[in-house]
mmCIF file of C-alpha atoms and ligand atoms in Angstrom:
data_model
loop_
_atom_site.group_PDB
_atom_site.id
_atom_site.type_symbol
_atom_site.label_atom_id
_atom_site.label_comp_id
_atom_site.label_asym_id
_atom_site.label_seq_id
_atom_site.Cartn_x
_atom_site.Cartn_y
_atom_site.Cartn_z
ATOM 1 C CA ARG A 1 80.654 97.271 109.171
ATOM 2 C CA LEU A 2 80.438 96.765 113.056
ATOM 3 C CA ASP A 3 79.988 93.149 112.720
ATOM 4 C CA MET A 4 83.156 92.837 110.396
ATOM 5 C CA PHE A 5 85.123 94.883 112.942
ATOM 6 C CA ASP A 6 83.980 92.392 115.826
ATOM 7 C CA HIS A 7 84.800 89.503 113.701
ATOM 8 C CA ALA A 8 88.145 90.859 112.844
ATOM 9 C CA GLU A 9 88.769 90.944 116.635
ATOM 10 C CA ARG A 10 87.764 87.422 117.101
ATOM 11 C CA VAL A 11 90.109 86.107 114.639
ATOM 12 C CA LEU A 12 92.979 88.060 116.447
ATOM 13 C CA LYS A 13 91.840 86.412 119.719
ATOM 14 C CA ILE A 14 91.614 82.914 118.168
ATOM 15 C CA ASN A 15 95.233 83.326 116.833
ATOM 16 C CA ASP A 16 96.624 84.711 120.204
ATOM 17 C CA MET A 17 99.035 82.564 121.789
ATOM 18 C CA GLY A 18 99.555 84.893 124.860
ATOM 19 C CA THR A 19 102.850 86.863 123.890
ATOM 20 C CA TYR A 20 102.834 86.233 120.317
ATOM 21 C CA THR A 21 100.067 85.958 117.573
ATOM 22 C CA VAL A 22 100.118 83.146 114.893
ATOM 23 C CA PRO A 23 99.271 84.045 111.199
ATOM 24 C CA THR A 24 96.680 81.136 111.413
ATOM 25 C CA HIS A 25 96.705 77.659 113.184
ATOM 26 C CA GLY A 26 98.050 74.995 111.005
ATOM 27 C CA LEU A 27 99.512 76.595 107.912
ATOM 28 C CA TYR A 28 101.757 78.950 110.037
ATOM 29 C CA PRO A 29 101.750 77.707 113.853
ATOM 30 C CA PHE A 30 104.476 80.026 115.160
ATOM 31 C CA GLN A 31 105.390 83.815 115.361
ATOM 32 C CA TRP A 32 106.124 85.129 111.887
ATOM 33 C CA ASN A 33 108.259 88.706 111.901
ATOM 34 C CA TRP A 34 106.097 90.905 109.615
ATOM 35 C CA ASP A 35 102.935 89.273 110.329
ATOM 36 C CA SER A 36 103.525 89.882 113.824
ATOM 37 C CA CYS A 37 104.262 93.670 113.699
ATOM 38 C CA LEU A 38 101.182 94.555 111.246
ATOM 39 C CA THR A 39 98.950 92.306 113.551
ATOM 40 C CA ALA A 40 100.041 94.536 116.409
ATOM 41 C CA LEU A 41 98.376 97.484 114.535
ATOM 42 C CA GLY A 42 95.087 95.374 114.569
ATOM 43 C CA GLN A 43 95.389 94.521 118.495
ATOM 44 C CA ALA A 44 95.986 98.225 119.365
ATOM 45 C CA HIS A 45 92.414 98.939 118.331
ATOM 46 C CA PHE A 46 91.115 96.952 121.522
ATOM 47 C CA ASP A 47 94.373 96.160 123.827
ATOM 48 C CA GLU A 48 97.394 98.654 123.320
ATOM 49 C CA HIS A 49 99.386 96.385 126.084
ATOM 50 C CA ARG A 50 98.833 93.323 124.120
ATOM 51 C CA ALA A 51 99.856 95.274 120.690
ATOM 52 C CA TRP A 52 103.181 96.261 122.432
ATOM 53 C CA THR A 53 103.756 92.854 123.820
ATOM 54 C CA GLU A 54 103.630 91.338 120.343
ATOM 55 C CA ILE A 55 106.554 93.437 119.041
ATOM 56 C CA ASP A 56 108.563 93.068 122.382
ATOM 57 C CA THR A 57 108.355 89.342 122.017
ATOM 58 C CA LEU A 58 109.747 89.224 118.500
ATOM 59 C CA PHE A 59 112.489 91.473 119.427
ATOM 60 C CA GLN A 60 113.460 89.196 122.327
ATOM 61 C CA HIS A 61 114.739 86.879 119.794
ATOM 62 C CA GLN A 62 117.000 89.399 117.768
ATOM 63 C CA TRP A 63 120.303 87.842 117.138
ATOM 64 C CA GLU A 64 123.574 89.300 118.489
ATOM 65 C CA ASP A 65 124.424 90.384 115.345
ATOM 66 C CA GLY A 66 121.274 92.545 114.833
ATOM 67 C CA MET A 67 119.183 90.515 112.454
ATOM 68 C CA VAL A 68 115.631 89.689 113.546
ATOM 69 C CA PRO A 69 114.654 86.357 112.259
ATOM 70 C CA HIS A 70 111.635 85.696 109.763
ATOM 71 C CA ILE A 71 110.201 82.758 112.106
ATOM 72 C CA VAL A 72 110.495 82.444 115.887
ATOM 73 C CA PHE A 73 109.694 78.636 116.906
ATOM 74 C CA HIS A 74 108.211 79.216 120.081
ATOM 75 C CA LYS A 75 107.013 75.548 120.544
ATOM 76 C CA GLN A 76 107.197 72.077 118.520
ATOM 77 C CA ASP A 77 104.805 71.625 115.590
ATOM 78 C CA LYS A 78 105.182 68.770 113.422
ATOM 79 C CA GLY A 79 102.679 70.163 110.936
ATOM 80 C CA TYR A 80 105.176 72.660 109.804
ATOM 81 C CA PHE A 81 107.953 72.405 107.319
ATOM 82 C CA PRO A 82 110.906 73.168 107.486
ATOM 83 C CA GLY A 83 111.074 73.246 111.164
ATOM 84 C CA PRO A 84 114.062 74.187 113.646
ATOM 85 C CA ASP A 85 115.751 70.665 112.751
ATOM 86 C CA VAL A 86 116.272 72.171 109.036
ATOM 87 C CA TRP A 87 117.338 75.484 110.182
ATOM 88 C CA GLN A 88 119.661 74.560 112.899
ATOM 89 C CA THR A 89 120.304 77.816 114.002
ATOM 90 C CA GLY A 90 121.642 76.788 117.360
ATOM 91 C CA ARG A 91 119.468 79.186 119.393
ATOM 92 C CA THR A 92 117.856 78.251 122.750
ATOM 93 C CA VAL A 93 114.316 79.117 121.324
ATOM 94 C CA PRO A 94 114.968 77.941 117.841
ATOM 95 C CA THR A 95 114.557 80.625 114.975
ATOM 96 C CA SER A 96 114.866 80.405 111.144
ATOM 97 C CA GLY A 97 118.159 82.140 109.907
ATOM 98 C CA ILE A 98 117.020 84.538 107.215
ATOM 99 C CA THR A 99 115.023 87.772 107.826
ATOM 100 C CA GLN A 100 111.720 89.503 106.551
ATOM 101 C CA PRO A 101 110.635 92.980 105.379
ATOM 102 C CA PRO A 102 111.319 95.277 108.336
ATOM 103 C CA VAL A 103 107.946 96.841 108.986
ATOM 104 C CA ALA A 104 108.614 97.129 112.715
ATOM 105 C CA GLY A 105 109.911 100.823 112.595
ATOM 106 C CA TYR A 106 106.822 102.203 110.806
ATOM 107 C CA VAL A 107 104.560 99.893 113.125
ATOM 108 C CA VAL A 108 106.223 101.621 116.326
ATOM 109 C CA LYS A 109 105.738 104.917 115.019
ATOM 110 C CA ARG A 110 102.208 104.272 114.037
ATOM 111 C CA LEU A 111 101.427 102.872 117.327
ATOM 112 C CA VAL A 112 102.784 105.995 118.913
ATOM 113 C CA ASP A 113 101.104 108.305 116.823
ATOM 114 C CA HIS A 114 97.605 106.797 117.343
ATOM 115 C CA ALA A 115 98.283 106.008 121.084
ATOM 116 C CA ARG A 116 95.366 106.365 123.591
ATOM 117 C CA ASP A 117 97.800 105.621 126.137
ATOM 118 C CA PRO A 118 100.758 108.092 125.183
ATOM 119 C CA ASP A 119 102.904 107.514 128.375
ATOM 120 C CA LEU A 120 102.702 103.400 127.817
ATOM 121 C CA ALA A 121 103.630 104.023 124.004
ATOM 122 C CA GLU A 122 106.714 106.239 124.813
ATOM 123 C CA ALA A 123 108.097 104.096 127.311
ATOM 124 C CA ARG A 124 107.648 101.028 125.007
ATOM 125 C CA ALA A 125 108.823 102.879 121.900
ATOM 126 C CA ARG A 126 111.895 104.226 123.811
ATOM 127 C CA ASP A 127 112.892 100.622 124.748
ATOM 128 C CA LEU A 128 112.344 99.455 121.041
ATOM 129 C CA VAL A 129 113.995 102.246 118.868
ATOM 130 C CA PRO A 130 117.566 101.349 119.399
ATOM 131 C CA LYS A 131 116.834 97.826 118.919
ATOM 132 C CA ILE A 132 114.983 98.277 115.571
ATOM 133 C CA ALA A 133 118.072 100.847 114.651
ATOM 134 C CA ARG A 134 120.330 97.604 115.327
ATOM 135 C CA TRP A 135 118.446 95.634 112.873
ATOM 136 C CA HIS A 136 118.488 98.325 110.399
ATOM 137 C CA GLU A 137 122.254 98.773 110.721
ATOM 138 C CA TRP A 138 122.525 95.007 110.223
ATOM 139 C CA PHE A 139 120.801 95.532 106.800
ATOM 140 C CA HIS A 140 123.049 98.351 105.521
ATOM 141 C CA ALA A 141 126.170 96.258 106.815
ATOM 142 C CA CYS A 142 125.181 92.667 105.748
ATOM 143 C CA ARG A 143 122.958 93.000 102.922
ATOM 144 C CA ASP A 144 124.661 96.119 101.287
ATOM 145 C CA PRO A 145 128.423 95.408 101.588
ATOM 146 C CA LYS A 146 129.355 97.178 98.552
ATOM 147 C CA LYS A 147 127.483 100.507 100.081
ATOM 148 C CA THR A 148 124.983 100.894 96.876
ATOM 149 C CA GLY A 149 122.343 102.335 99.173
ATOM 150 C CA LEU A 150 120.130 99.268 98.685
ATOM 151 C CA VAL A 151 119.837 95.781 100.170
ATOM 152 C CA ALA A 152 119.311 92.732 98.749
ATOM 153 C CA ILE A 153 117.243 89.829 99.924
ATOM 154 C CA LEU A 154 119.173 86.304 99.764
ATOM 155 C CA HIS A 155 116.209 83.909 99.920
ATOM 156 C CA PRO A 156 112.707 84.608 98.341
ATOM 157 C CA TRP A 157 111.031 83.898 101.676
ATOM 158 C CA GLU A 158 112.881 87.210 102.873
ATOM 159 C CA SER A 159 110.776 89.275 100.537
ATOM 160 C CA GLY A 160 107.585 87.938 102.096
ATOM 161 C CA ARG A 161 106.512 87.587 98.458
ATOM 162 C CA ASP A 162 107.481 84.192 98.404
ATOM 163 C CA ASN A 163 106.842 82.791 94.651
ATOM 164 C CA SER A 164 106.587 86.172 93.026
ATOM 165 C CA ILE A 165 107.471 86.042 89.270
ATOM 166 C CA ASP A 166 110.415 88.724 90.266
ATOM 167 C CA TRP A 167 112.458 85.810 91.348
ATOM 168 C CA ASP A 168 112.013 83.344 88.583
ATOM 169 C CA ASP A 169 114.958 84.126 86.553
ATOM 170 C CA ALA A 170 117.231 84.360 89.454
ATOM 171 C CA PHE A 171 115.776 81.489 91.119
ATOM 172 C CA SER A 172 116.497 79.128 87.991
ATOM 173 C CA ARG A 173 120.333 79.641 88.829
ATOM 174 C CA VAL A 174 119.848 78.344 92.419
ATOM 175 C CA PRO A 175 120.655 74.401 92.113
ATOM 176 C CA THR A 176 118.718 71.525 93.672
ATOM 177 C CA ASP A 177 121.479 68.958 94.044
ATOM 178 C CA GLY A 178 122.146 67.513 97.298
ATOM 179 C CA VAL A 179 118.599 68.242 98.539
ATOM 180 C CA GLY A 180 117.105 65.254 100.105
ATOM 181 C CA GLU A 181 113.636 63.849 100.323
ATOM 182 C CA PHE A 182 111.425 66.125 102.346
ATOM 183 C CA LYS A 183 107.762 66.261 102.692
ATOM 184 C CA ARG A 184 105.852 69.607 102.498
ATOM 185 C CA ARG A 185 103.217 70.383 104.864
ATOM 186 C CA ASP A 186 101.899 73.436 103.668
ATOM 187 C CA THR A 187 99.759 71.681 100.978
ATOM 188 C CA SER A 188 98.283 69.641 103.672
ATOM 189 C CA HIS A 189 96.651 72.920 105.040
ATOM 190 C CA ALA A 190 95.998 74.863 101.924
ATOM 191 C CA ASP A 191 95.302 74.002 98.154
ATOM 192 C CA ALA A 192 98.299 73.182 96.348
ATOM 193 C CA ALA A 193 97.026 75.371 93.327
ATOM 194 C CA HIS A 194 97.519 78.318 95.860
ATOM 195 C CA ARG A 195 100.854 77.636 96.932
ATOM 196 C CA PRO A 196 104.417 77.527 95.471
ATOM 197 C CA THR A 197 105.480 74.601 93.301
ATOM 198 C CA ASP A 198 107.531 71.585 94.471
ATOM 199 C CA GLU A 199 110.429 72.595 92.343
ATOM 200 C CA GLN A 200 110.503 76.161 93.969
ATOM 201 C CA TYR A 201 110.526 74.283 97.357
ATOM 202 C CA LYS A 202 113.344 72.332 96.371
ATOM 203 C CA ARG A 203 115.420 75.532 95.821
ATOM 204 C CA TYR A 204 113.973 77.134 98.808
ATOM 205 C CA ILE A 205 115.502 74.235 100.581
ATOM 206 C CA TRP A 206 118.773 74.188 98.816
ATOM 207 C CA LEU A 207 119.355 77.915 99.970
ATOM 208 C CA VAL A 208 118.786 76.994 103.625
ATOM 209 C CA GLN A 209 121.208 74.247 103.360
ATOM 210 C CA ARG A 210 123.879 76.553 101.696
ATOM 211 C CA PHE A 211 123.376 79.163 104.582
ATOM 212 C CA ARG A 212 123.354 76.387 107.101
ATOM 213 C CA SER A 213 126.811 75.233 106.026
ATOM 214 C CA LEU A 214 128.084 78.627 106.728
ATOM 215 C CA ASN A 215 126.997 78.385 110.116
ATOM 216 C CA TRP A 216 124.618 81.412 109.543
ATOM 217 C CA ASP A 217 127.320 83.644 109.476
ATOM 218 C CA ASN A 218 125.897 87.004 108.084
ATOM 219 C CA THR A 219 129.237 88.500 107.199
ATOM 220 C CA ARG A 220 129.586 85.442 104.521
ATOM 221 C CA LEU A 221 126.011 84.737 103.295
ATOM 222 C CA HIS A 222 125.678 87.585 100.969
ATOM 223 C CA ASP A 223 128.393 86.811 98.952
ATOM 224 C CA ALA A 224 128.160 82.992 99.249
ATOM 225 C CA SER A 225 124.523 83.183 97.794
ATOM 226 C CA PRO A 226 123.771 82.591 94.215
ATOM 227 C CA PHE A 227 120.441 84.481 94.824
ATOM 228 C CA GLN A 228 120.759 88.262 95.721
ATOM 229 C CA VAL A 229 117.879 90.127 94.509
ATOM 230 C CA VAL A 230 117.264 94.056 95.080
ATOM 231 C CA ASP A 231 113.641 94.473 95.482
ATOM 232 C CA PRO A 232 112.220 98.006 95.417
ATOM 233 C CA GLY A 233 109.307 96.888 97.712
ATOM 234 C CA PHE A 234 111.578 95.505 100.217
ATOM 235 C CA ASN A 235 114.039 98.452 100.050
ATOM 236 C CA ALA A 236 111.040 100.967 100.251
ATOM 237 C CA ILE A 237 109.640 99.265 103.567
ATOM 238 C CA LEU A 238 113.253 99.479 104.927
ATOM 239 C CA ILE A 239 113.680 103.054 103.878
ATOM 240 C CA ARG A 240 110.342 103.958 105.457
ATOM 241 C CA SER A 241 111.152 102.333 108.580
ATOM 242 C CA VAL A 242 114.352 104.141 108.977
ATOM 243 C CA ALA A 243 112.797 107.194 108.304
ATOM 244 C CA ASP A 244 110.069 106.561 111.046
ATOM 245 C CA ILE A 245 112.794 105.375 113.584
ATOM 246 C CA ALA A 246 114.968 108.581 112.806
ATOM 247 C CA GLU A 247 111.912 110.613 113.507
ATOM 248 C CA LEU A 248 111.218 108.879 117.105
ATOM 249 C CA ALA A 249 114.805 108.898 117.751
ATOM 250 C CA GLU A 250 115.016 112.675 117.327
ATOM 251 C CA ARG A 251 111.681 113.249 119.374
ATOM 252 C CA TYR A 252 113.452 110.910 122.304
ATOM 253 C CA GLY A 253 116.894 112.686 122.134
ATOM 254 C CA MET A 254 118.640 109.759 120.556
ATOM 255 C CA THR A 255 120.653 112.019 118.388
ATOM 256 C CA GLY A 256 123.179 109.529 117.092
ATOM 257 C CA ILE A 257 120.548 107.056 115.793
ATOM 258 C CA ALA A 258 118.687 109.903 114.315
ATOM 259 C CA GLN A 259 121.599 111.149 112.500
ATOM 260 C CA MET A 260 122.772 107.878 111.123
ATOM 261 C CA SER A 261 119.240 106.881 110.170
ATOM 262 C CA ARG A 262 118.525 110.312 108.073
ATOM 263 C CA ARG A 263 121.692 109.533 106.233
ATOM 264 C CA HIS A 264 120.548 105.944 105.160
ATOM 265 C CA VAL A 265 117.327 107.364 104.024
ATOM 266 C CA ALA A 266 118.990 109.902 101.777
ATOM 267 C CA GLU A 267 121.252 107.129 100.459
ATOM 268 C CA GLY A 268 118.391 104.889 99.909
ATOM 269 C CA LEU A 269 116.085 107.077 98.383
ATOM 270 C CA ALA A 270 118.571 108.329 95.788
ATOM 271 C CA ALA A 271 119.771 104.753 94.922
ATOM 272 C CA LEU A 272 115.761 103.702 94.559
ATOM 273 C CA GLU A 273 115.691 105.874 91.648
ATOM 274 C CA SER A 274 118.006 103.522 89.465
ATOM 275 C CA LEU A 275 115.168 100.880 89.790
ATOM 276 C CA TRP A 276 112.636 103.089 87.786
ATOM 277 C CA ASP A 277 111.440 101.604 84.880
ATOM 278 C CA ASP A 278 110.012 103.905 82.150
ATOM 279 C CA ARG A 279 108.415 101.360 79.969
ATOM 280 C CA LEU A 280 106.477 99.817 82.545
ATOM 281 C CA GLY A 281 105.973 102.813 84.372
ATOM 282 C CA GLN A 282 106.920 101.561 87.942
ATOM 283 C CA TYR A 283 110.227 100.492 89.814
ATOM 284 C CA VAL A 284 111.645 96.798 89.243
ATOM 285 C CA CYS A 285 113.973 94.469 90.714
ATOM 286 C CA PHE A 286 117.593 94.307 90.148
ATOM 287 C CA ASP A 287 119.449 90.691 89.781
ATOM 288 C CA ARG A 288 122.688 91.420 91.583
ATOM 289 C CA PRO A 289 124.935 88.722 90.283
ATOM 290 C CA ALA A 290 123.382 88.914 86.796
ATOM 291 C CA GLY A 291 123.959 92.574 86.869
ATOM 292 C CA ARG A 292 120.726 93.481 85.343
ATOM 293 C CA LYS A 293 116.946 94.615 85.732
ATOM 294 C CA VAL A 294 114.210 92.035 85.991
ATOM 295 C CA ASP A 295 111.552 92.474 83.553
ATOM 296 C CA SER A 296 108.692 91.780 85.832
ATOM 297 C CA ALA A 297 105.626 94.001 86.632
ATOM 298 C CA SER A 298 104.922 92.973 90.163
ATOM 299 C CA ILE A 299 103.455 94.810 93.252
ATOM 300 C CA GLY A 300 106.979 95.026 94.571
ATOM 301 C CA GLY A 301 107.474 97.718 91.964
ATOM 302 C CA ILE A 302 104.508 99.928 93.014
ATOM 303 C CA LEU A 303 105.199 99.472 96.800
ATOM 304 C CA PRO A 304 107.893 102.004 96.794
ATOM 305 C CA VAL A 305 105.173 104.679 97.476
ATOM 306 C CA PHE A 306 105.451 103.573 101.006
ATOM 307 C CA ALA A 307 108.744 105.585 100.919
ATOM 308 C CA ALA A 308 109.182 109.219 100.644
ATOM 309 C CA ILE A 309 109.883 108.975 96.596
ATOM 310 C CA PRO A 310 109.559 112.008 94.599
ATOM 311 C CA LEU A 311 105.950 113.301 94.231
ATOM 312 C CA GLU A 312 106.133 113.006 90.657
ATOM 313 C CA ARG A 313 106.688 109.066 90.944
ATOM 314 C CA VAL A 314 103.780 109.052 93.275
ATOM 315 C CA GLN A 315 101.646 110.311 90.574
ATOM 316 C CA GLN A 316 103.169 107.869 88.069
ATOM 317 C CA LEU A 317 102.519 105.171 90.434
ATOM 318 C CA ALA A 318 98.806 106.090 90.944
ATOM 319 C CA THR A 319 98.456 106.102 87.003
ATOM 320 C CA ARG A 320 99.930 102.500 87.024
ATOM 321 C CA ILE A 321 97.434 101.401 89.545
ATOM 322 C CA GLU A 322 94.390 103.206 87.364
ATOM 323 C CA ALA A 323 95.857 100.851 84.296
ATOM 324 C CA LEU A 324 95.471 97.697 86.625
ATOM 325 C CA LYS A 325 91.850 98.680 87.550
ATOM 326 C CA ALA A 326 90.771 97.840 83.975
ATOM 327 C CA ARG A 327 92.273 94.275 84.282
ATOM 328 C CA VAL A 328 90.637 93.115 87.792
ATOM 329 C CA GLU A 329 87.533 93.393 89.961
ATOM 330 C CA TYR A 330 89.501 94.101 93.078
ATOM 331 C CA LEU A 331 92.365 96.093 93.484
ATOM 332 C CA ILE A 332 95.480 95.722 93.746
ATOM 333 C CA PRO A 333 96.707 92.560 91.975
ATOM 334 C CA SER A 334 100.273 91.211 93.214
ATOM 335 C CA HIS A 335 101.091 91.012 89.507
ATOM 336 C CA ASP A 336 99.901 92.425 86.408
ATOM 337 C CA PRO A 337 97.400 90.394 84.713
ATOM 338 C CA ALA A 338 98.461 91.725 81.167
ATOM 339 C CA ASP A 339 101.803 89.370 81.654
ATOM 340 C CA PRO A 340 101.054 86.050 80.626
ATOM 341 C CA ARG A 341 103.008 84.571 83.836
ATOM 342 C CA PHE A 342 100.135 86.036 85.956
ATOM 343 C CA GLU A 343 98.325 83.403 88.000
ATOM 344 C CA SER A 344 95.286 84.553 90.059
ATOM 345 C CA LEU A 345 94.995 82.125 92.825
ATOM 346 C CA ARG A 346 98.813 81.557 93.082
ATOM 347 C CA TYR A 347 100.161 83.194 96.318
ATOM 348 C CA TRP A 348 102.129 86.117 95.216
ATOM 349 C CA ARG A 349 101.802 85.756 91.290
ATOM 350 C CA GLY A 350 98.374 87.693 91.104
ATOM 351 C CA PRO A 351 96.340 87.535 94.301
ATOM 352 C CA VAL A 352 95.460 90.693 96.260
ATOM 353 C CA TRP A 353 97.106 91.050 100.021
ATOM 354 C CA LEU A 354 95.544 93.349 102.343
ATOM 355 C CA ILE A 355 98.902 94.523 103.971
ATOM 356 C CA ILE A 356 99.881 95.551 100.433
ATOM 357 C CA ASN A 357 96.819 97.712 99.800
ATOM 358 C CA HIS A 358 97.349 99.060 103.299
ATOM 359 C CA MET A 359 100.849 100.216 102.787
ATOM 360 C CA ILE A 360 100.053 101.483 99.245
ATOM 361 C CA ILE A 361 97.258 103.638 100.494
ATOM 362 C CA ASP A 362 99.309 105.178 103.273
ATOM 363 C CA GLY A 363 101.814 106.217 100.662
ATOM 364 C CA LEU A 364 99.265 107.519 98.166
ATOM 365 C CA VAL A 365 97.975 109.983 100.657
ATOM 366 C CA ARG A 366 101.085 112.188 99.764
ATOM 367 C CA GLY A 367 99.615 112.158 96.009
ATOM 368 C CA ASP A 368 96.372 113.981 95.198
ATOM 369 C CA VAL A 369 94.338 110.865 94.468
ATOM 370 C CA PRO A 370 91.632 110.674 96.908
ATOM 371 C CA ASP A 371 89.077 108.696 94.602
ATOM 372 C CA LEU A 372 91.929 105.875 93.911
ATOM 373 C CA ILE A 373 92.337 105.688 97.750
ATOM 374 C CA ALA A 374 88.568 105.260 98.336
ATOM 375 C CA ARG A 375 88.454 102.484 95.893
ATOM 376 C CA ILE A 376 91.438 100.554 97.012
ATOM 377 C CA THR A 377 89.957 100.638 100.598
ATOM 378 C CA SER A 378 86.503 99.634 99.304
ATOM 379 C CA ASP A 379 87.815 96.772 97.202
ATOM 380 C CA SER A 380 89.612 95.672 100.288
ATOM 381 C CA ILE A 381 86.375 95.544 102.591
ATOM 382 C CA ARG A 382 84.467 94.088 99.537
ATOM 383 C CA LEU A 383 87.080 91.366 99.499
ATOM 384 C CA ILE A 384 86.433 90.537 103.067
ATOM 385 C CA GLU A 385 82.699 90.540 102.729
ATOM 386 C CA GLU A 386 82.720 88.166 99.865
ATOM 387 C CA GLY A 387 85.675 86.149 100.746
ATOM 388 C CA GLY A 388 86.226 86.263 104.205
ATOM 389 C CA PHE A 389 89.156 86.664 106.553
ATOM 390 C CA ALA A 390 91.657 84.647 104.154
ATOM 391 C CA GLU A 391 95.403 84.979 103.885
ATOM 392 C CA TYR A 392 95.029 86.432 100.005
ATOM 393 C CA HIS A 393 92.117 86.744 97.418
ATOM 394 C CA ASP A 394 91.604 86.149 93.812
ATOM 395 C CA PRO A 395 91.535 89.840 92.254
ATOM 396 C CA LEU A 396 89.109 88.473 89.426
ATOM 397 C CA THR A 397 86.511 86.616 91.595
ATOM 398 C CA ALA A 398 87.266 87.284 95.345
ATOM 399 C CA GLU A 399 88.018 83.422 95.833
ATOM 400 C CA PRO A 400 89.459 83.098 99.295
ATOM 401 C CA CYS A 401 93.017 81.614 98.989
ATOM 402 C CA GLY A 402 95.865 80.085 101.143
ATOM 403 C CA GLY A 403 95.070 80.106 104.829
ATOM 404 C CA GLY A 404 91.810 81.202 106.710
ATOM 405 C CA THR A 405 91.023 83.071 109.944
ATOM 406 C CA PHE A 406 94.075 84.971 108.915
ATOM 407 C CA SER A 407 95.797 87.579 111.732
ATOM 408 C CA TRP A 408 97.062 90.344 109.485
ATOM 409 C CA THR A 409 93.956 90.261 107.097
ATOM 410 C CA ALA A 410 91.883 91.125 110.352
ATOM 411 C CA ALA A 411 94.403 93.535 111.566
ATOM 412 C CA MET A 412 94.425 95.472 108.219
ATOM 413 C CA ILE A 413 90.145 95.321 108.029
ATOM 414 C CA MET A 414 90.368 97.112 111.414
ATOM 415 C CA GLU A 415 92.662 99.859 109.977
ATOM 416 C CA PHE A 416 90.460 100.123 106.881
ATOM 417 C CA LEU A 417 87.264 100.561 108.930
ATOM 418 C CA GLN A 418 88.596 102.929 111.409
HETATM 419 C C1 DGY B 1 105.832 79.447 104.339
HETATM 420 O O1 DGY B 1 106.111 78.461 104.894
HETATM 421 O O2 DGY B 1 105.440 79.357 103.249
HETATM 422 C C2 DGY B 1 106.657 80.903 104.590
HETATM 423 O O3 DGY B 1 105.963 81.679 103.849
HETATM 424 C C3 DGY B 1 107.876 80.780 104.546
HETATM 425 O O4 DGY B 1 108.320 81.706 105.522
#
C-alpha cells in the first residue's frame, strides 16, 4: 500500500509541468479543467502549495464572461487534435471555447477542510471563491437561459463523459456537413478500440465549427446549438460545488455570494427531481431540443448522490449500485452491462473511472451503506494493483484502457489510501 502511494506521487511528478499538470503526456499534453482540479487533491498529500498553484493557474485563464475553459493550451503540441488553430478563441494564451464539469468549488472546500496549513488554505481560498462563484453564475446565465434550475451541456466534451451512450440520440441530430478532412491524434497514443469513433469525431468538430462561427459568444451558443443535454451528473457536480462555495463564502463573510449560491442550490435540487426515473431506479438525462428524457442507464444518473439529494434517493441509488455488482467484477461501470449498448473497453460506454468512484463514495457517506463504500474503495485499489495507473479500466477484467501514467487516477488512489 505504501508502495502504491509512492508510485502515485511519482506519477504526479512525472506529469508536473511546474504550474500545471498534464493528465498524461502524449494523449493530453495541456491543462484540462476538471483533471487539474481533481489532481490537486492528490498533490495536497505531499505539497499543499503546489496543489493551490494548480487551481490558481487554471483560473488565470478564466474568460471575461466567467467561463473557465476545458483546455488551456500552455504550449504548442502537434501531437494533439483539435489544437488552438481549430478552436480559434482569440486568446493570448490559447484555450478551448467550451467548459467542463465544475469540480473546482468542491475541490477548494476539500483542500481547506483537510489543510495542514490552514492559513495558506484560507488565503488561497479567499482569492478563489469569488472567481469560482463567477463561473457558477456564468453557468446559470448562459446554460440555463429559461431559468429551469438545471444547466445544459452544448458539447459531449463538456460533460467529461465524451462518448457516453447518453448522447447517442441527441448527437445523431448533429450534422457532419462542412467538416473538412482532419487527422485524429488520439488514436496514435491510445488503442482505437478504447476511444470514440470517427463518426463521433466529425460531429465533435462540427459543433466546434458552429460555435467558432458565432465567435464563441456565450450569449448565443445555447440557443444556436442543436445539442443541448441536461445531464444529472453534471448538474449534481455544479450543485455540490455551488453549495461548497456557499459554505466557504459564509465563513469568509462574503454574504452576497453565500446568499446567491444557496438560492441556486435550492432551485437546482428541486429541479433535479424531474430527472428521476422510477423504472431504472436512477436519474436520466433530458434532451432539451427534443423535449424528452433519454433512456440510458449511465453513471451520470447515479452521480447525483454527490449533491444533497433526499436521503431516500441516496438509498435508492445504493440499491442501483448493488444491482450492478452482480454484472461486473469491479465497481462502478460507467454504463449498465445489462444494456446491449454497453462496451467494456470504450471510454465512457462501460469502463470504470476512479474519479467517479471517488465522488460517488463521497455522496454515499450520507446513506447508511458502509459495506458498499468499502467494496467500491477496495475495487478501486484492486483495479490499480491489477491494471496500473491507467486512465480507465475494463470493469470485467481490469484491463488498463486509454492513456497510462494518469494524473487523476494517481490522485484518487492517494485519496482512497489515506
Ligand atoms: C479528448 O481530446 O479526448 C478530450 O476528452 C476532449 O477534451
